[in-house]
Coordinates of C-alpha atoms and ligand atoms in Angstrom, one line a residue:
M1 CA 31.0 20.3 4.2
K2 CA 28.6 17.4 3.4
P3 CA 24.9 17.9 4.0
S4 CA 23.5 16.1 7.1
I5 CA 20.7 13.6 6.8
L6 CA 18.7 11.3 9.0
V7 CA 17.7 7.8 7.9
A8 CA 14.6 7.3 10.1
R9 CA 14.3 3.5 10.0
A10 CA 16.7 0.6 9.3
V11 CA 17.7 0.3 5.7
F12 CA 19.8 -2.0 3.5
P13 CA 23.5 -1.7 4.5
Q14 CA 24.6 -1.0 0.9
I15 CA 22.2 2.0 0.7
L16 CA 23.6 3.3 4.0
T17 CA 27.1 3.0 2.5
L18 CA 26.0 4.9 -0.6
L19 CA 24.4 7.7 1.5
E20 CA 27.5 7.9 3.6
Q21 CA 29.5 8.8 0.5
H22 CA 27.5 11.9 0.1
F23 CA 26.2 12.9 3.5
E24 CA 26.9 13.0 7.2
V25 CA 24.4 10.3 8.1
T26 CA 22.6 9.6 11.3
A27 CA 21.2 6.1 10.9
N28 CA 18.6 4.2 12.9
Q29 CA 19.8 0.6 12.2
D30 CA 18.3 -0.5 15.5
D31 CA 14.9 0.4 13.8
T32 CA 13.5 2.2 16.8
V33 CA 10.1 3.6 16.1
W34 CA 10.4 7.2 17.3
T35 CA 7.7 9.3 18.7
P36 CA 7.0 12.5 16.9
A37 CA 9.0 14.4 19.6
E38 CA 11.9 12.0 19.2
L39 CA 11.8 12.4 15.4
I40 CA 11.9 16.2 15.8
Q41 CA 14.9 15.9 18.1
Q42 CA 16.7 13.5 15.7
L43 CA 16.1 15.9 12.8
Q44 CA 17.8 18.9 14.3
G45 CA 20.4 20.3 11.9
K46 CA 19.4 17.8 9.2
Q47 CA 18.8 18.9 5.6
G48 CA 17.3 15.7 4.5
V49 CA 15.4 12.7 5.9
F50 CA 14.9 9.2 4.5
T51 CA 11.4 8.2 5.7
T52 CA 9.1 5.2 5.4
G53 CA 5.4 5.4 5.8
S54 CA 5.7 5.3 9.5
Q55 CA 7.0 8.9 10.0
R56 CA 4.4 11.6 10.0
I57 CA 5.7 14.9 8.4
D58 CA 3.3 17.7 9.3
A59 CA 3.3 21.4 10.0
Q60 CA 4.2 21.0 13.6
L61 CA 7.3 19.0 12.7
L62 CA 8.3 21.3 9.9
A63 CA 8.1 24.3 12.2
A64 CA 10.4 22.6 14.6
C65 CA 12.9 21.5 11.9
P66 CA 13.9 24.7 10.0
D67 CA 17.0 23.1 8.3
L68 CA 14.9 20.4 6.6
K69 CA 14.8 20.7 2.8
I70 CA 13.7 17.2 1.6
C71 CA 11.8 14.2 2.9
A72 CA 12.4 11.1 0.7
N73 CA 9.7 8.5 1.3
M74 CA 10.6 4.8 0.7
A75 CA 7.0 4.1 -0.4
V76 CA 4.8 5.1 -3.3
G77 CA 2.0 6.1 -0.9
Y78 CA 2.7 9.3 1.0
N79 CA -0.3 9.8 3.3
N80 CA 2.3 10.2 6.1
F81 CA 3.2 13.5 4.4
D82 CA 1.1 16.7 4.8
L83 CA 2.0 17.7 1.3
N84 CA 0.4 21.2 1.6
A85 CA 2.3 21.9 4.8
M86 CA 5.6 20.7 3.1
T87 CA 5.0 22.9 0.1
A88 CA 4.2 25.9 2.3
A89 CA 7.4 25.3 4.3
G90 CA 9.4 24.9 1.1
V91 CA 10.3 21.3 1.8
L92 CA 10.5 18.9 -1.1
A93 CA 8.6 15.6 -0.9
T94 CA 9.6 12.5 -3.0
N95 CA 8.2 9.0 -3.2
T96 CA 9.0 5.8 -5.0
P97 CA 6.6 5.2 -7.9
D98 CA 7.0 2.7 -10.7
V99 CA 9.7 0.5 -9.1
L100 CA 7.1 -1.4 -7.1
T101 CA 4.2 -1.5 -9.6
E102 CA 4.5 -5.1 -10.8
T103 CA 5.6 -6.6 -7.5
T104 CA 2.6 -5.0 -5.7
A105 CA 0.2 -6.1 -8.5
D106 CA 1.5 -9.7 -8.1
F107 CA 0.7 -9.5 -4.4
G108 CA -2.7 -8.1 -5.1
F109 CA -3.4 -11.0 -7.3
A110 CA -1.9 -13.4 -4.7
L111 CA -4.4 -12.0 -2.1
I112 CA -7.3 -12.3 -4.6
M113 CA -6.3 -16.0 -5.2
A114 CA -5.7 -16.8 -1.5
T115 CA -9.0 -15.1 -0.5
A116 CA -11.1 -16.7 -3.2
R117 CA -9.6 -20.1 -2.7
R118 CA -9.6 -20.0 1.1
M119 CA -5.9 -20.8 1.3
A120 CA -5.2 -19.3 4.8
E121 CA -8.3 -20.8 6.4
S122 CA -7.6 -24.2 4.9
E123 CA -3.9 -24.1 5.9
R124 CA -4.9 -23.3 9.5
F125 CA -7.3 -26.2 9.5
L126 CA -4.5 -28.6 8.2
R127 CA -1.9 -27.3 10.7
A128 CA -4.5 -27.8 13.5
G129 CA -4.6 -31.5 12.7
L130 CA -8.3 -31.3 11.7
W131 CA -7.9 -32.9 8.2
T132 CA -9.2 -36.4 8.7
S133 CA -11.0 -37.1 5.4
W134 CA -12.0 -35.6 2.0
R135 CA -15.4 -34.0 1.7
Y136 CA -17.1 -32.7 -1.5
D137 CA -17.4 -29.1 -0.3
M138 CA -14.4 -28.8 1.9
F139 CA -13.1 -25.3 1.6
A140 CA -14.9 -24.8 -1.6
G141 CA -14.3 -21.2 -2.6
S142 CA -15.1 -19.1 -5.7
D143 CA -13.5 -19.1 -9.1
V144 CA -11.1 -16.4 -10.2
Y145 CA -10.6 -17.5 -13.9
G146 CA -13.5 -16.1 -16.0
S147 CA -15.0 -14.1 -13.1
T148 CA -15.6 -10.3 -12.9
L149 CA -12.7 -8.3 -11.4
G150 CA -13.5 -4.9 -9.9
I151 CA -10.8 -2.4 -9.4
L152 CA -11.3 0.7 -7.3
G153 CA -8.5 3.2 -8.1
M154 CA -6.9 2.8 -11.5
G155 CA -3.4 4.2 -11.2
R156 CA -0.3 2.3 -12.2
I157 CA -0.9 -0.6 -9.8
G158 CA -4.6 -0.9 -10.6
Q159 CA -3.7 -1.1 -14.3
A160 CA -1.1 -3.8 -13.7
I161 CA -3.7 -5.8 -11.8
A162 CA -6.2 -5.3 -14.6
R163 CA -3.7 -6.6 -17.2
R164 CA -3.1 -9.7 -15.1
G165 CA -6.9 -10.3 -14.7
A166 CA -7.9 -9.6 -18.3
H167 CA -5.0 -11.3 -20.1
G168 CA -4.0 -14.0 -17.7
F169 CA -7.2 -15.0 -16.0
G170 CA -9.8 -14.3 -18.7
M171 CA -11.6 -12.0 -16.4
K172 CA -14.1 -9.3 -17.2
V173 CA -12.4 -6.2 -15.7
I174 CA -14.4 -3.2 -14.5
Y175 CA -13.0 -0.2 -12.7
H176 CA -14.0 3.0 -11.0
N177 CA -11.7 5.9 -10.8
R178 CA -11.7 9.7 -10.4
S179 CA -10.9 10.0 -14.1
R180 CA -11.4 7.7 -17.1
L181 CA -8.3 6.1 -18.6
D182 CA -7.5 7.0 -22.2
A183 CA -8.9 4.6 -24.8
A184 CA -5.5 3.0 -25.5
T185 CA -4.8 2.3 -21.8
E186 CA -8.3 1.0 -21.3
S187 CA -7.9 -1.4 -24.1
A188 CA -4.4 -2.5 -22.9
C189 CA -5.9 -3.2 -19.5
G190 CA -9.0 -4.8 -21.0
A191 CA -11.0 -2.7 -18.5
T192 CA -14.3 -0.8 -18.6
L193 CA -15.2 2.2 -16.5
V194 CA -18.4 1.8 -14.4
S195 CA -20.0 3.8 -11.6
K196 CA -19.1 2.9 -8.0
Q197 CA -22.5 1.4 -7.5
E198 CA -22.1 -0.9 -10.6
L199 CA -18.6 -1.8 -9.4
L200 CA -19.9 -2.9 -6.0
A201 CA -22.9 -4.8 -7.4
Q202 CA -21.1 -6.6 -10.3
S203 CA -17.7 -7.5 -8.9
D204 CA -17.0 -11.1 -8.0
H205 CA -13.6 -9.9 -6.7
L206 CA -13.2 -6.3 -5.7
I207 CA -9.7 -4.9 -5.1
L208 CA -8.9 -1.5 -3.6
V209 CA -5.9 0.3 -5.0
L210 CA -6.8 4.0 -4.5
P211 CA -4.5 6.4 -2.5
Y212 CA -5.5 7.3 1.0
S213 CA -6.8 10.8 1.6
P214 CA -9.3 12.1 4.3
E215 CA -12.0 12.0 1.6
A216 CA -11.2 8.3 1.0
H217 CA -11.7 7.4 4.7
H218 CA -14.2 4.5 4.9
T219 CA -14.8 4.4 1.2
I220 CA -16.0 0.9 1.9
G221 CA -18.2 0.6 5.0
A222 CA -21.4 -1.2 5.9
A223 CA -23.5 0.5 3.2
E224 CA -21.1 -0.4 0.4
L225 CA -20.5 -4.0 1.7
A226 CA -24.3 -4.4 1.6
Q227 CA -24.3 -3.6 -2.1
M228 CA -21.8 -6.4 -2.9
K229 CA -22.7 -10.0 -3.9
P230 CA -22.9 -12.4 -1.0
T231 CA -20.4 -14.5 -2.9
A232 CA -18.0 -11.7 -3.5
T233 CA -14.5 -11.2 -2.1
L234 CA -12.9 -7.9 -1.1
V235 CA -9.1 -7.2 -1.2
N236 CA -7.4 -4.1 0.2
I237 CA -3.8 -3.5 -0.7
A238 CA -4.2 0.3 -0.7
R239 CA -4.2 1.8 2.8
G240 CA -5.8 1.2 6.2
G241 CA -8.7 3.5 6.8
I242 CA -10.1 3.1 3.3
V243 CA -12.1 0.2 4.7
D244 CA -14.1 0.4 7.9
D245 CA -12.5 -2.6 9.5
A246 CA -15.2 -3.1 12.2
A247 CA -18.0 -3.0 9.5
L248 CA -16.0 -5.5 7.4
A249 CA -15.6 -7.9 10.3
A250 CA -19.3 -7.8 10.9
A251 CA -20.1 -8.3 7.2
L252 CA -17.8 -11.3 7.1
K253 CA -19.4 -12.8 10.2
Q254 CA -22.9 -12.2 8.8
G255 CA -22.1 -13.5 5.3
T256 CA -22.8 -10.1 3.6
I257 CA -19.8 -11.0 1.5
A258 CA -17.9 -14.3 1.3
A259 CA -14.3 -13.4 2.2
A260 CA -11.7 -10.7 2.4
G261 CA -7.9 -10.3 2.0
L262 CA -6.2 -7.4 3.8
D263 CA -2.6 -6.2 3.7
V264 CA -3.3 -2.8 5.3
F265 CA -5.2 -1.8 8.4
D266 CA -6.5 1.3 10.1
G267 CA -4.0 2.0 13.0
E268 CA -1.5 -0.7 11.8
P269 CA 0.5 -2.5 13.1
N270 CA -2.5 -2.9 15.3
V271 CA -5.3 -4.9 13.7
H272 CA -9.0 -4.5 14.7
P273 CA -9.6 -7.4 17.2
D274 CA -12.9 -8.4 15.4
L275 CA -10.9 -9.2 12.2
L276 CA -8.7 -11.6 14.2
T277 CA -11.7 -13.6 15.2
V278 CA -13.3 -14.2 11.8
P279 CA -12.0 -17.1 9.8
N280 CA -12.9 -15.9 6.3
V281 CA -10.3 -13.2 6.1
V282 CA -6.6 -13.5 4.9
L283 CA -4.4 -11.0 6.9
T284 CA -0.9 -10.0 5.9
P285 CA 1.4 -7.4 7.5
H286 CA 1.6 -4.7 4.8
I287 CA 4.0 -6.6 2.6
A288 CA 2.6 -6.0 -0.9
S289 CA 5.9 -4.5 -2.2
A290 CA 8.1 -6.9 -0.2
T291 CA 10.4 -8.7 -2.5
M292 CA 14.1 -8.2 -2.0
P293 CA 14.7 -6.7 -5.5
T294 CA 11.8 -4.3 -5.2
R295 CA 12.5 -3.2 -1.7
L296 CA 16.1 -2.6 -2.7
A297 CA 14.9 -0.6 -5.8
M298 CA 12.6 1.5 -3.5
A299 CA 15.5 2.2 -1.1
Q300 CA 17.8 3.1 -4.0
L301 CA 15.3 5.5 -5.5
A302 CA 14.7 7.2 -2.1
A303 CA 18.5 7.5 -1.7
D304 CA 18.8 8.8 -5.3
N305 CA 16.2 11.4 -4.5
L306 CA 18.3 12.7 -1.5
I307 CA 21.5 12.6 -3.5
G308 CA 19.9 14.1 -6.6
F309 CA 18.4 17.0 -4.7
L310 CA 20.9 17.8 -2.0
V311 CA 24.0 17.1 -4.0
N312 CA 23.0 17.7 -7.7
G313 CA 20.0 20.0 -7.3
K314 CA 17.4 17.7 -8.9
A315 CA 15.3 15.0 -7.4
M316 CA 14.1 12.0 -9.5
T317 CA 10.5 11.7 -8.4
P318 CA 9.3 14.9 -6.7
L319 CA 5.7 15.2 -5.5
N320 CA 5.7 19.0 -5.0
P321 CA 8.2 20.2 -7.7
Q322 CA 6.9 23.7 -7.3
V323 CA 9.0 24.0 -4.2
V324 CA 12.1 23.9 -6.4
T325 CA 10.9 26.2 -9.1
A326 CA 9.4 28.7 -6.6
Ligands
GLV401 C1 3.5 0.8 0.4 O1 2.4 0.7 0.9 C2 3.8 1.9 -0.4 O2 3.1 2.9 -0.5 O3 4.9 1.9 -1.1

């Protein structure tokens, strides 16, 4: 008998077809966002689940779903997983690293550019019919080329952003991370390790690319924003909650920093109302990895993890491989 799996959100039809070759599949092509209780109900009798960042897998759910063996996230971030609880329950977790690195780094750079050069603000102005003449300082922003790029979190995506900054935009690249990169990687990225304080004080453009954890909550709040240059921009493509959105909106209003670009929000898809009222912020709906080839590669890798583990006994990108070897 084929193993049974749940695909918890809508997915590419060809990925569903692939999964159906190996599994009894319950799919959610209507893309209903289930409550935790509905998700538990849907998971009864399922050995695997294809998740996105919007399904929380925690001890309560695991206790109620004793057949579950693997949760395959179609995302590189996995803060929707309680990894310790999954390991304790003997449930394998997988994510989708590498396949989205360059696409996400492109978007990070797009947001840096859009924020520094006030693209969203000026487009809104034009669409509103307010462009009546040229003016010497109209939507004058800040330079990206030759400026100082600060990167907080220097994993694969941080490094890909650093390479773009150092080699494409002639930027001085500084970073802060839990651990220092090896010398060869630092040199390939053209990046120098600094303290968090130095990063805040020296960056012309600061981009956040660190994973979310409870310890990372509000890594950037009022105190950190106050340490930044008044001309600086801040971009968050990491996770909501890493920035204190209310403090950021206040800082943008008061001119503590010049502008921000945000792809992720605390409590998304809800956005802090204060952010919606400040003009100098570019807001996008968590789309940093959203190109068709990359989203397809992510879905393929999540599917390969399910097939690899439940059919062939080996997942491609396990997060808690000790579950298998235990
Ligand atoms: C997107 O946010 C991801 O983690 O892949």
